[in-house]
PDB file of C-alpha atoms in Angstrom:
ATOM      1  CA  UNK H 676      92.224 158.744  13.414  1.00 43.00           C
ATOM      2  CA  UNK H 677      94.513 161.162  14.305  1.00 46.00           C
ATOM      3  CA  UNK H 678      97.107 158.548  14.974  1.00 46.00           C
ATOM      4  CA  UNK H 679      96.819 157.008  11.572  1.00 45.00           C
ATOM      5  CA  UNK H 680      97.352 160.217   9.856  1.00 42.00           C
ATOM      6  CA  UNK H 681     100.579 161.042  11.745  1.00 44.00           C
ATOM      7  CA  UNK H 682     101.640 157.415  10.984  1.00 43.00           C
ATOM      8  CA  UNK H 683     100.644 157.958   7.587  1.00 43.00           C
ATOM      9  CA  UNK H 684     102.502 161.402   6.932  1.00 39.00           C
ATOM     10  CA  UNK H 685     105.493 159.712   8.854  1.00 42.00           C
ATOM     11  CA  UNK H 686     105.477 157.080   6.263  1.00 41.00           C
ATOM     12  CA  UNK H 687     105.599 159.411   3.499  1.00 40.00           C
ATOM     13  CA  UNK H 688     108.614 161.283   5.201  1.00 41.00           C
ATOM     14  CA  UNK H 689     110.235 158.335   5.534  1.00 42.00           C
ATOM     15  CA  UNK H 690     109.567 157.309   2.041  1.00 43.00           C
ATOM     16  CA  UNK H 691     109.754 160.351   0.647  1.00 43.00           C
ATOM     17  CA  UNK H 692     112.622 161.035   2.003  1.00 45.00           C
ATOM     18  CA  UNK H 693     116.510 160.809  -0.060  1.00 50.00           C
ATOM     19  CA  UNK H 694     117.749 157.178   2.009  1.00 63.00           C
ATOM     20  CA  UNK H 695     121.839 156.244   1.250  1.00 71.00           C
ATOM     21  CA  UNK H 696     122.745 153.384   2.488  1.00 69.00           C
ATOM     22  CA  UNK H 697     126.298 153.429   2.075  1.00 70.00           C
ATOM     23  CA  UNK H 698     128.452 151.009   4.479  1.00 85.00           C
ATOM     24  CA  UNK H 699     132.356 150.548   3.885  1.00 93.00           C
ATOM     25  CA  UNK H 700     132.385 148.466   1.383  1.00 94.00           C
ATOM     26  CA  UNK H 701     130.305 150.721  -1.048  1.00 96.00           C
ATOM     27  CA  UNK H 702     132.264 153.502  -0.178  1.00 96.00           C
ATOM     28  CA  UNK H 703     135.624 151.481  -0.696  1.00 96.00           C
ATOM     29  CA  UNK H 704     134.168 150.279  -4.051  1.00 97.00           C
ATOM     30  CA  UNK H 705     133.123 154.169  -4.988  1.00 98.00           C
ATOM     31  CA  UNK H 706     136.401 155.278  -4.352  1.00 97.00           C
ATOM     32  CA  UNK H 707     137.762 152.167  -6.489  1.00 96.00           C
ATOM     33  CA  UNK H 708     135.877 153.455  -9.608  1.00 98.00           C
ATOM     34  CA  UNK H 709     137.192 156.444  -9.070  1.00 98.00           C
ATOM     35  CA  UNK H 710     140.995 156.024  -9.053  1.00 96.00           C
ATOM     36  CA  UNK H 711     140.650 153.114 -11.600  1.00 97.00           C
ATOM     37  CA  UNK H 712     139.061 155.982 -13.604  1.00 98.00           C
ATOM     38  CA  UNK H 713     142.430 158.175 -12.941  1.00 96.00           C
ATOM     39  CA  UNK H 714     144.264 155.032 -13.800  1.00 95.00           C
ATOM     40  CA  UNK H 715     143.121 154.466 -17.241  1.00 98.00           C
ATOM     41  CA  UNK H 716     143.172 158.162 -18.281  1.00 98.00           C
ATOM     42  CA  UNK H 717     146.653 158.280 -16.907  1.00 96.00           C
ATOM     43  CA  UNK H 718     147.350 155.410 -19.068  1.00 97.00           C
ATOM     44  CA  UNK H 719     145.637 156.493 -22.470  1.00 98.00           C
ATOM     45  CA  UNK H 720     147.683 160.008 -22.179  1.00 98.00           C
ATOM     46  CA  UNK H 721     150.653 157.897 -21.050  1.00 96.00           C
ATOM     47  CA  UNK H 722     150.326 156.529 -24.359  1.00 97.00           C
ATOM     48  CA  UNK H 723     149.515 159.636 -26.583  1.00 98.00           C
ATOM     49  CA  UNK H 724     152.715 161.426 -24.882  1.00 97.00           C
ATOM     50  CA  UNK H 725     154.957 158.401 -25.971  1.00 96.00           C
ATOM     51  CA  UNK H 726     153.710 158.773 -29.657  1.00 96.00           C
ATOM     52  CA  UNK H 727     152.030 155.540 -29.839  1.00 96.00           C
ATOM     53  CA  UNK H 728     148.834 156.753 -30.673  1.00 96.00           C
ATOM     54  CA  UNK H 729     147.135 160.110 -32.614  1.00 96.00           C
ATOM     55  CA  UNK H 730     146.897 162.925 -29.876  1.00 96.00           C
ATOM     56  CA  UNK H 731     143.245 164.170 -30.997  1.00 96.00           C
ATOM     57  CA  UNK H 732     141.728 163.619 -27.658  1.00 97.00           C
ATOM     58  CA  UNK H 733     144.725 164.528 -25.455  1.00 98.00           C
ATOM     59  CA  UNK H 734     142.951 167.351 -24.077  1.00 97.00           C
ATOM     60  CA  UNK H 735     139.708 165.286 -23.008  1.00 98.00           C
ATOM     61  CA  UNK H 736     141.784 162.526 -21.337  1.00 98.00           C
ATOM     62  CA  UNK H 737     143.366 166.056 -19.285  1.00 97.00           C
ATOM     63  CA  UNK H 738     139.960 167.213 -18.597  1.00 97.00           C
ATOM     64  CA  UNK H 739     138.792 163.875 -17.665  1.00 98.00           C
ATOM     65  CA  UNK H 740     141.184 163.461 -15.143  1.00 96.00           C
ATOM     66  CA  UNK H 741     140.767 166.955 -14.179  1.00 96.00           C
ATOM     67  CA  UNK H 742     136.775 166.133 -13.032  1.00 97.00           C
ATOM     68  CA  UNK H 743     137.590 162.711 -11.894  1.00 97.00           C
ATOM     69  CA  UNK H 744     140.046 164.503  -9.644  1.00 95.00           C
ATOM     70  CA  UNK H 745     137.744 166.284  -8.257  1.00 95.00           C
ATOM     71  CA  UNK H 746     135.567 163.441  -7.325  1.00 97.00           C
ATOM     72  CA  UNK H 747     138.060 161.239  -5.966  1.00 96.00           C
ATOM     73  CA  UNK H 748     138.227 164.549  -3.508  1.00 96.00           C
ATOM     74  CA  UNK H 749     134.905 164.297  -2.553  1.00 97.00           C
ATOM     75  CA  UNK H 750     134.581 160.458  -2.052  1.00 97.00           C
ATOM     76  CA  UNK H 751     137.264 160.466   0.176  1.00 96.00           C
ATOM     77  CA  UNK H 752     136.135 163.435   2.569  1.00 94.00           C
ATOM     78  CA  UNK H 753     134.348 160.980   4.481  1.00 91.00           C
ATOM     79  CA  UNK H 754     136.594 159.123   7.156  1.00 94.00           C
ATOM     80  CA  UNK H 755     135.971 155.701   6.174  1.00 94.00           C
ATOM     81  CA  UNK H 756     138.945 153.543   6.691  1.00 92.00           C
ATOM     82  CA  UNK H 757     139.894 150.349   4.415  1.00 92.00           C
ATOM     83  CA  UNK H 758     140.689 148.866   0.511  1.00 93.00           C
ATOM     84  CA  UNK H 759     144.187 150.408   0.616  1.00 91.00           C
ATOM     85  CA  UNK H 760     144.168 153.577   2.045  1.00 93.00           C
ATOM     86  CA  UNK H 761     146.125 154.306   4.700  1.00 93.00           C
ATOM     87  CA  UNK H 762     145.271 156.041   8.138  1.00 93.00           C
ATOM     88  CA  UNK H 763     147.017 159.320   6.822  1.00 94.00           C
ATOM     89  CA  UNK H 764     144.428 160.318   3.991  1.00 95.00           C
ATOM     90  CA  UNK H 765     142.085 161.806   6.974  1.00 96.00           C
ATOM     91  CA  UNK H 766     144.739 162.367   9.526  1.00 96.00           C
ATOM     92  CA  UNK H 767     146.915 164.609   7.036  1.00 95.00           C
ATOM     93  CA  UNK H 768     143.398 165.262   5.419  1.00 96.00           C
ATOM     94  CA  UNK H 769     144.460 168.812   4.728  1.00 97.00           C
ATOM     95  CA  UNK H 770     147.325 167.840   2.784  1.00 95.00           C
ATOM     96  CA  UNK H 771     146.259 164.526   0.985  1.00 95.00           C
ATOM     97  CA  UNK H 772     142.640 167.689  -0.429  1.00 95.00           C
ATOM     98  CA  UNK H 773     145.779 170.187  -1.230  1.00 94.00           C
ATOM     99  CA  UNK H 774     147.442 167.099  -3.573  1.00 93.00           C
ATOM    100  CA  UNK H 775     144.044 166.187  -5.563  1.00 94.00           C
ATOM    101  CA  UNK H 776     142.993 170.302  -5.893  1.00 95.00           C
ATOM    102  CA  UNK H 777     146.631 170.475  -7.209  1.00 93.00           C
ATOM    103  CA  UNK H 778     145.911 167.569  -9.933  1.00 93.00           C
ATOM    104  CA  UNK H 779     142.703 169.176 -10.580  1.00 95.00           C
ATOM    105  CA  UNK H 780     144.231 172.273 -11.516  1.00 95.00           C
ATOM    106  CA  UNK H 781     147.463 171.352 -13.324  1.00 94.00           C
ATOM    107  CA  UNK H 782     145.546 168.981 -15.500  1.00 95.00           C
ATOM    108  CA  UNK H 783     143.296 171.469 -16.093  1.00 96.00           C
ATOM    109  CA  UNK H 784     145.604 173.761 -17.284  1.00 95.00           C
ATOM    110  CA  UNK H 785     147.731 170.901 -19.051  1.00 96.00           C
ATOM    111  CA  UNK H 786     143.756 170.150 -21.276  1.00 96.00           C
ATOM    112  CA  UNK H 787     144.172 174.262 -22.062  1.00 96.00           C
ATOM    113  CA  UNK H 788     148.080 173.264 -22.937  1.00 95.00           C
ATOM    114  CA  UNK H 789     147.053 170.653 -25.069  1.00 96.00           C
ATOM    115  CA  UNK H 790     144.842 173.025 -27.340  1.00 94.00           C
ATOM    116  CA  UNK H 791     147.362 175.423 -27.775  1.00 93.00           C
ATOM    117  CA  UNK H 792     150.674 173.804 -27.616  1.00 93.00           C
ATOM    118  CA  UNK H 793     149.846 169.423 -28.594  1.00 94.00           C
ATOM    119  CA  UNK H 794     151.942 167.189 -26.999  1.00 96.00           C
ATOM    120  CA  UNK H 795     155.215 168.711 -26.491  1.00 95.00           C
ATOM    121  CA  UNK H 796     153.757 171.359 -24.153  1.00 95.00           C
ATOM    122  CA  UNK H 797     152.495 168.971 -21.899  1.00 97.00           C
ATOM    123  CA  UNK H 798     154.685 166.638 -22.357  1.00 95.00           C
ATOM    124  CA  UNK H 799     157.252 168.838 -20.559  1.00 91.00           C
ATOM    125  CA  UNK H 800     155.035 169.342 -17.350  1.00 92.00           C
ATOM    126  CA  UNK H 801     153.245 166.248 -17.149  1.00 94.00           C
ATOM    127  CA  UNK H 802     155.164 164.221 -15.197  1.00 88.00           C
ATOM    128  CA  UNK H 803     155.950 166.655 -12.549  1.00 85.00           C
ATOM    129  CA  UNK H 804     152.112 167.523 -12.467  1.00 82.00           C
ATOM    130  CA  UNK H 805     150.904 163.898 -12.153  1.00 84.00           C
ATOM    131  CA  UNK H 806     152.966 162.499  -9.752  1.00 77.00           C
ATOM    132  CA  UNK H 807     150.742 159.358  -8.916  1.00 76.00           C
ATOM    133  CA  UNK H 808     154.115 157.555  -7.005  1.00 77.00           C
ATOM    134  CA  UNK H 809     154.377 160.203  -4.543  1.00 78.00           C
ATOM    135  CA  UNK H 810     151.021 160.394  -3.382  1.00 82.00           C
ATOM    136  CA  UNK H 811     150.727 156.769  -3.185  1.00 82.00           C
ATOM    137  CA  UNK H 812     153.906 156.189  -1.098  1.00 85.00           C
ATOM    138  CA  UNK H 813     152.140 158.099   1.212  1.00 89.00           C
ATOM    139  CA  UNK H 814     148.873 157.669   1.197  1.00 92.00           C
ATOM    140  CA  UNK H 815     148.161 153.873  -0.426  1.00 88.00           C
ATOM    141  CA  UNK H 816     149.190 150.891   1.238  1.00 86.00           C
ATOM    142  CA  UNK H 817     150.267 148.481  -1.843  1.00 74.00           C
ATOM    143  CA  UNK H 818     149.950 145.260   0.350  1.00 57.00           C
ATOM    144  CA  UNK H 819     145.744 145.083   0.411  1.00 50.00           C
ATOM    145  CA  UNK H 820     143.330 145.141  -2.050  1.00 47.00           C
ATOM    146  CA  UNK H 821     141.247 148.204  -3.273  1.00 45.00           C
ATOM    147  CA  UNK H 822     141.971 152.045  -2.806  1.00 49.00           C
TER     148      UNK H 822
ATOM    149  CA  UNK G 814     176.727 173.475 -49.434  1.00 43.00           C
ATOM    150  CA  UNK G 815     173.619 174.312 -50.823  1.00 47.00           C
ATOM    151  CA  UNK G 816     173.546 170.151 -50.335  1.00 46.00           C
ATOM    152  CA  UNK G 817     174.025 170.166 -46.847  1.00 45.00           C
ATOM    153  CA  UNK G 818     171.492 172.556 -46.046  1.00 42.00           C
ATOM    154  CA  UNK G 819     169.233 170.949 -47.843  1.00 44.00           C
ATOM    155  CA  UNK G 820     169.668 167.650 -45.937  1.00 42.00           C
ATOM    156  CA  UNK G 821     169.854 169.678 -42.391  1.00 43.00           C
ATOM    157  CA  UNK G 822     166.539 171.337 -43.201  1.00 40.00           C
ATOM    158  CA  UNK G 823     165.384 168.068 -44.142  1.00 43.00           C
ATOM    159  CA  UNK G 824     166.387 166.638 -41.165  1.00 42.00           C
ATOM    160  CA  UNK G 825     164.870 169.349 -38.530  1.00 40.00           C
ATOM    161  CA  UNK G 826     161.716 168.704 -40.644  1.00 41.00           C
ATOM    162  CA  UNK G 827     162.038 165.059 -40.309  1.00 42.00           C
ATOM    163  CA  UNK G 828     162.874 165.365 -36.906  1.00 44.00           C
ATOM    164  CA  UNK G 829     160.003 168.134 -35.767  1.00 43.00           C
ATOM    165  CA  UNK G 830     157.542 166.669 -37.108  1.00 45.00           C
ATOM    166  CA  UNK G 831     154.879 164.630 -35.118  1.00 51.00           C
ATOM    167  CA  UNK G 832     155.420 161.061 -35.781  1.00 63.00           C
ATOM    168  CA  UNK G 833     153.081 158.722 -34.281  1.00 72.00           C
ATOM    169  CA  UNK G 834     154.288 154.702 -34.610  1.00 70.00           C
ATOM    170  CA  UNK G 835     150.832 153.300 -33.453  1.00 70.00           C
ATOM    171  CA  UNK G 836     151.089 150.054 -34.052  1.00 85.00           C
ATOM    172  CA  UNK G 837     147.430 146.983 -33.197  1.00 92.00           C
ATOM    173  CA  UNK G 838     148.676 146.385 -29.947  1.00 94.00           C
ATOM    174  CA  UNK G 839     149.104 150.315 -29.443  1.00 96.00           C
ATOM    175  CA  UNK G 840     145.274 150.498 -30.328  1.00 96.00           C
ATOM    176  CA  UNK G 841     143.662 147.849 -29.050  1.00 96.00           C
ATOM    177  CA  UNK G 842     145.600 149.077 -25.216  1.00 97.00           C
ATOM    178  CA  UNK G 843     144.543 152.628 -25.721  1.00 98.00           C
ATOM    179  CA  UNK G 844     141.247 151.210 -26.885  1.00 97.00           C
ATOM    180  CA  UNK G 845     141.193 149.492 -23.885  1.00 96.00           C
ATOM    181  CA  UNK G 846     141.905 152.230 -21.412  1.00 98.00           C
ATOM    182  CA  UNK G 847     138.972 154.216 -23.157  1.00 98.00           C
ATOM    183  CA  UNK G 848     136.707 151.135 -22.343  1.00 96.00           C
ATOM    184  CA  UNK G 849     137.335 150.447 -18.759  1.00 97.00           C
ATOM    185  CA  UNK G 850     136.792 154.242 -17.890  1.00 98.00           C
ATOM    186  CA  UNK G 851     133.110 153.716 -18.977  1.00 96.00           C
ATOM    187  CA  UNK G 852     133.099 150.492 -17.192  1.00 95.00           C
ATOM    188  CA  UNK G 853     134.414 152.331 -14.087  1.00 98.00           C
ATOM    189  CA  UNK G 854     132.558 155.345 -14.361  1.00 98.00           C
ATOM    190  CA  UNK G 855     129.045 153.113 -15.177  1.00 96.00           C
ATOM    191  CA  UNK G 856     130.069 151.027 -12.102  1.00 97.00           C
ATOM    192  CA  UNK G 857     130.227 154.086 -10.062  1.00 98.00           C
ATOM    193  CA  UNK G 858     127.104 155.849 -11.434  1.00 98.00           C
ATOM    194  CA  UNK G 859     125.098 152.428 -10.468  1.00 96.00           C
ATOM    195  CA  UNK G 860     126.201 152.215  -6.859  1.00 97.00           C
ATOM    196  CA  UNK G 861     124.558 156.382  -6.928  1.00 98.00           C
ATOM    197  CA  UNK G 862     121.391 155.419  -8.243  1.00 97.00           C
ATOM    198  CA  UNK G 863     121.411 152.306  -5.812  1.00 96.00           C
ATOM    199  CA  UNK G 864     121.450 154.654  -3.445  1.00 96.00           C
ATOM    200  CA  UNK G 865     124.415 153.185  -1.860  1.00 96.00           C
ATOM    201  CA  UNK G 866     126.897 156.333  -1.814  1.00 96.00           C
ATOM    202  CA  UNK G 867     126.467 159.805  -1.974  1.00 96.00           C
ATOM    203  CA  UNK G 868     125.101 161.347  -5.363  1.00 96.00           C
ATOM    204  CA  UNK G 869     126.973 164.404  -5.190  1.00 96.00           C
ATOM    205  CA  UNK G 870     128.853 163.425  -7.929  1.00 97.00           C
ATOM    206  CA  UNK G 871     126.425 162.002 -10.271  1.00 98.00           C
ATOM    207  CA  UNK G 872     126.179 164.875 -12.495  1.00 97.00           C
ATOM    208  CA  UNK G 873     130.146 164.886 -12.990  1.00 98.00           C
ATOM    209  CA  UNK G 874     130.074 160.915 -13.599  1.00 98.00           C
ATOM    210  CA  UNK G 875     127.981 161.159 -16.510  1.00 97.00           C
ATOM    211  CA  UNK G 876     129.360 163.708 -17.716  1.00 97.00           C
ATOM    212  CA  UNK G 877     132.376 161.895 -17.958  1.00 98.00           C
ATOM    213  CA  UNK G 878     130.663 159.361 -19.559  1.00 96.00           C
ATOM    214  CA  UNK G 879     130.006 161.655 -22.175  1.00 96.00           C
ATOM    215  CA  UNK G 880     133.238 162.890 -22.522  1.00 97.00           C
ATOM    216  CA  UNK G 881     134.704 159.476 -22.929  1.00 97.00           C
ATOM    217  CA  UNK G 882     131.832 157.956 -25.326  1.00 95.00           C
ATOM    218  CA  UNK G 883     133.309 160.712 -27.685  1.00 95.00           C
ATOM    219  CA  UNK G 884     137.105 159.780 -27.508  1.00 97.00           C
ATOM    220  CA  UNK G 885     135.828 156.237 -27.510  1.00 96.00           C
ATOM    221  CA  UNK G 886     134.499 156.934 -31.275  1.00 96.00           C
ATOM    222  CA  UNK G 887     137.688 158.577 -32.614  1.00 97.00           C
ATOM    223  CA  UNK G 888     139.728 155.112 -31.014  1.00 97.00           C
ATOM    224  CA  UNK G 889     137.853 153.338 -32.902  1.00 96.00           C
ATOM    225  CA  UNK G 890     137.350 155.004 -35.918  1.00 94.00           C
ATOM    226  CA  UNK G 891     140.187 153.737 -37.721  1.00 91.00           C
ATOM    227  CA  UNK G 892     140.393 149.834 -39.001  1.00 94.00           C
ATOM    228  CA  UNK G 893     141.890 148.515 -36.580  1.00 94.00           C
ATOM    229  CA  UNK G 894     140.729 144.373 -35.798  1.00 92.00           C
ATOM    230  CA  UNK G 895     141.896 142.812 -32.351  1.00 92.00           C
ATOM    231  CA  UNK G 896     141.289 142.753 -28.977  1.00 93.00           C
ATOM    232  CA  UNK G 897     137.537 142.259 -28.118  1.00 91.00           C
ATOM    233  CA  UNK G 898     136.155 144.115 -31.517  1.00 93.00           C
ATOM    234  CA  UNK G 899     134.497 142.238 -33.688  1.00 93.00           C
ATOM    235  CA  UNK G 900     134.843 142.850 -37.647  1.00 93.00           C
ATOM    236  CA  UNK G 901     131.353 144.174 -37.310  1.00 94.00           C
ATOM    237  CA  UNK G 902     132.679 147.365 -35.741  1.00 95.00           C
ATOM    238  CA  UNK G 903     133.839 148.586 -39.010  1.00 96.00           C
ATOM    239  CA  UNK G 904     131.576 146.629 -41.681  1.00 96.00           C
ATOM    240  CA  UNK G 905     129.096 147.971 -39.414  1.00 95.00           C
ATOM    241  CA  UNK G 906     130.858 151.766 -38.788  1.00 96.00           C
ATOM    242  CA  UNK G 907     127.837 153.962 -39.185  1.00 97.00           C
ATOM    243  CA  UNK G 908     125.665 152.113 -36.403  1.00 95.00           C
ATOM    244  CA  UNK G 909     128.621 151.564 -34.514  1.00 95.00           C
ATOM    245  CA  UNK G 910     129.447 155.105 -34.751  1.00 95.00           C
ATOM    246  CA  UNK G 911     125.409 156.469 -34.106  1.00 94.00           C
ATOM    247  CA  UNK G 912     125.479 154.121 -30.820  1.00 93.00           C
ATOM    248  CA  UNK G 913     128.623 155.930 -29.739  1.00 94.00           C
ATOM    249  CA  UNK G 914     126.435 159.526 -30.298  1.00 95.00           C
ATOM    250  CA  UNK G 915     123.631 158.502 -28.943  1.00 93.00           C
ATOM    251  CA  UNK G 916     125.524 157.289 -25.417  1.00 94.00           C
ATOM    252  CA  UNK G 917     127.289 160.653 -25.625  1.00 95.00           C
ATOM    253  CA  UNK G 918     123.805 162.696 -26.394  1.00 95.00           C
ATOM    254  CA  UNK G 919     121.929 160.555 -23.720  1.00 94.00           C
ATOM    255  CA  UNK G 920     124.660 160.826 -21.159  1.00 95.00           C
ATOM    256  CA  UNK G 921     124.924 164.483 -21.509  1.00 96.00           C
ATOM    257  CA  UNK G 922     121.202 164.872 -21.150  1.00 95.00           C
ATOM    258  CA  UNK G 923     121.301 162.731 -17.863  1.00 96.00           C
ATOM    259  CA  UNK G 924     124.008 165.299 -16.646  1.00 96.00           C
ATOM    260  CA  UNK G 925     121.484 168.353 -16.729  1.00 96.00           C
ATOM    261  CA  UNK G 926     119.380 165.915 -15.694  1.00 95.00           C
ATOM    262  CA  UNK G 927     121.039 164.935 -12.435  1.00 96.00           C
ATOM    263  CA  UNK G 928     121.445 168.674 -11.784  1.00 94.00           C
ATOM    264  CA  UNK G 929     117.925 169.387 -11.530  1.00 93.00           C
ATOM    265  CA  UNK G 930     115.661 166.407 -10.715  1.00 93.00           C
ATOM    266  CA  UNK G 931     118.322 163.907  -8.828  1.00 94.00           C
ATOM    267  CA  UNK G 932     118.506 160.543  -8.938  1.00 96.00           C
ATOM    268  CA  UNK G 933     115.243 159.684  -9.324  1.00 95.00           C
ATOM    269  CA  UNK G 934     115.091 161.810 -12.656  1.00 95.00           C
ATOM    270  CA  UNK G 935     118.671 159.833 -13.894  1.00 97.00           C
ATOM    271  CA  UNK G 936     117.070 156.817 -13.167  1.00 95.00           C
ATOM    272  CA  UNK G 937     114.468 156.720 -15.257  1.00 91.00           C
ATOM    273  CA  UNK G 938     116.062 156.713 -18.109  1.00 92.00           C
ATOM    274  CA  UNK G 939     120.002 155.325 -17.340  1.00 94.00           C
ATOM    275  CA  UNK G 940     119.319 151.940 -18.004  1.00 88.00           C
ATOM    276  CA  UNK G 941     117.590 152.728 -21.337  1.00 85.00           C
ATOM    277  CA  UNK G 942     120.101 155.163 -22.383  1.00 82.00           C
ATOM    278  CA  UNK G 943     123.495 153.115 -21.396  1.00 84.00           C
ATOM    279  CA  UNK G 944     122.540 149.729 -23.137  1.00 77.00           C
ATOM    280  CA  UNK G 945     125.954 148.594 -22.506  1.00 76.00           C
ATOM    281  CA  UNK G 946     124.734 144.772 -23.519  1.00 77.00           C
ATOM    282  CA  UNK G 947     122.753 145.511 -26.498  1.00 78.00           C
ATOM    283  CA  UNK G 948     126.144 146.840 -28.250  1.00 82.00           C
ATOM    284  CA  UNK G 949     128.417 144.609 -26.795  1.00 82.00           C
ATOM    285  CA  UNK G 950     126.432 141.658 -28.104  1.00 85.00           C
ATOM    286  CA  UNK G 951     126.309 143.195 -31.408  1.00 89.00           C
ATOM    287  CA  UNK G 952     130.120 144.313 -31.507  1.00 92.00           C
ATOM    288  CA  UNK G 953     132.190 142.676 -28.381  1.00 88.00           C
ATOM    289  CA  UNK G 954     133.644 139.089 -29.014  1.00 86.00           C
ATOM    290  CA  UNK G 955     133.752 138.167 -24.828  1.00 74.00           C
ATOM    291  CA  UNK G 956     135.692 135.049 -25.635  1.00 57.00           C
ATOM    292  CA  UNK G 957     138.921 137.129 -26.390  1.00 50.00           C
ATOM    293  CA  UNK G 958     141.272 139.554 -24.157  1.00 47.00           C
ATOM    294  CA  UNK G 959     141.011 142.829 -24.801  1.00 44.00           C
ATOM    295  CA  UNK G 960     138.569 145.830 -26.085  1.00 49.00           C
TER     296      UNK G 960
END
């Protein structure tokens, strides 16, 4: 009796209990949302910066990116090699956090920009703020697929 | 003189204003960049509540998802055929528009959701609240490029 009752309340730890399953290729795929995310918010401000469309939500794309920023941060903590990343992300971890905390904030303050000054105020720092090439140089192996 | 002031002030007020050339293709790309960052942020949120990466970041996801379902109703907003969009987007604007503010209500409500009672609480009602299919039958031609 005894027995089934431990068996029982194992079950319902077991159960109960919050189960991630998450092998590489989730985690690769996660991590793909992510920057695909970055990518099409880069584009859409790309876009509002080069006058080609109205500017009313230039400071949500900025925020957008700002969040999604942080995220990508947090998916990549874990060492999980693969899709393009190279080796470096984890072994110059402390850099490769330092570069997505510094997107984070500048686009963060480029969103409060936005409110205040429109497009020519963050026109002017945006490029030097969001410098997707020079991360990826280092960090993103263009040859494979994924991120 | 007094004529070529007139035609220099003119001219800086010509040339400081904000001038937008947004031409179809314009929209329907930026359209399209507003798009695939809810497909990328939905495809992301799924993989959380299959439980096959951490859900650390759920809260932030759909809160992006809220974020964008708002800028996604001001791209839209003017007349603007092509791309994926059926006519029915505008001959249709106020339901068009109402599914746009319910997806940013519902999403937001999952966010405080996620915050308190998890995944389990999100998943309830995701599926429900992000009828991605219902409105892209309704309002997304699949047979053309484009959003």
């Amino acid at each position: 009796m005894k027995t089934t009752i431990t068996c029982a309340c194992f079950l319902i730890v077991l159960l109960g209990a919050p189960r991630v399953h998450a092998d590489n290729d989730d985690t690769i795929e996660y991590r793909r949302h992510i920057m695909k995310t970055l990518d099409e918010e880069v584009g859409a401000i790309e876009q509002i910066l080069a006058k080609r469309v109205p500017a009313e939500s230039l400071s949500t794309h900025l925020s957008v990116l700002a969040i999604t920023a942080s995220t990508a941060k947090k998916a990549f903590q874990t060492k999980v090699p693969g899709g393009q990343s190279k080796p470096d992300v984890w072994s110059n971890w402390p850099d490769f956090a330092k570069r997505l905390d510094t997107l984070t904030s500048g686009t963060a303050e480029m969103a409060r920009l936005a409110t205040s000054g429109g497009i020519a105020a963050v026109a002017a720092k945006f490029h030097s703020a969001v410098s997707c090439d020079g991360c990826h140089q280092q960090y993103i192996a263009p040859e494979t697929k994924g991120k």
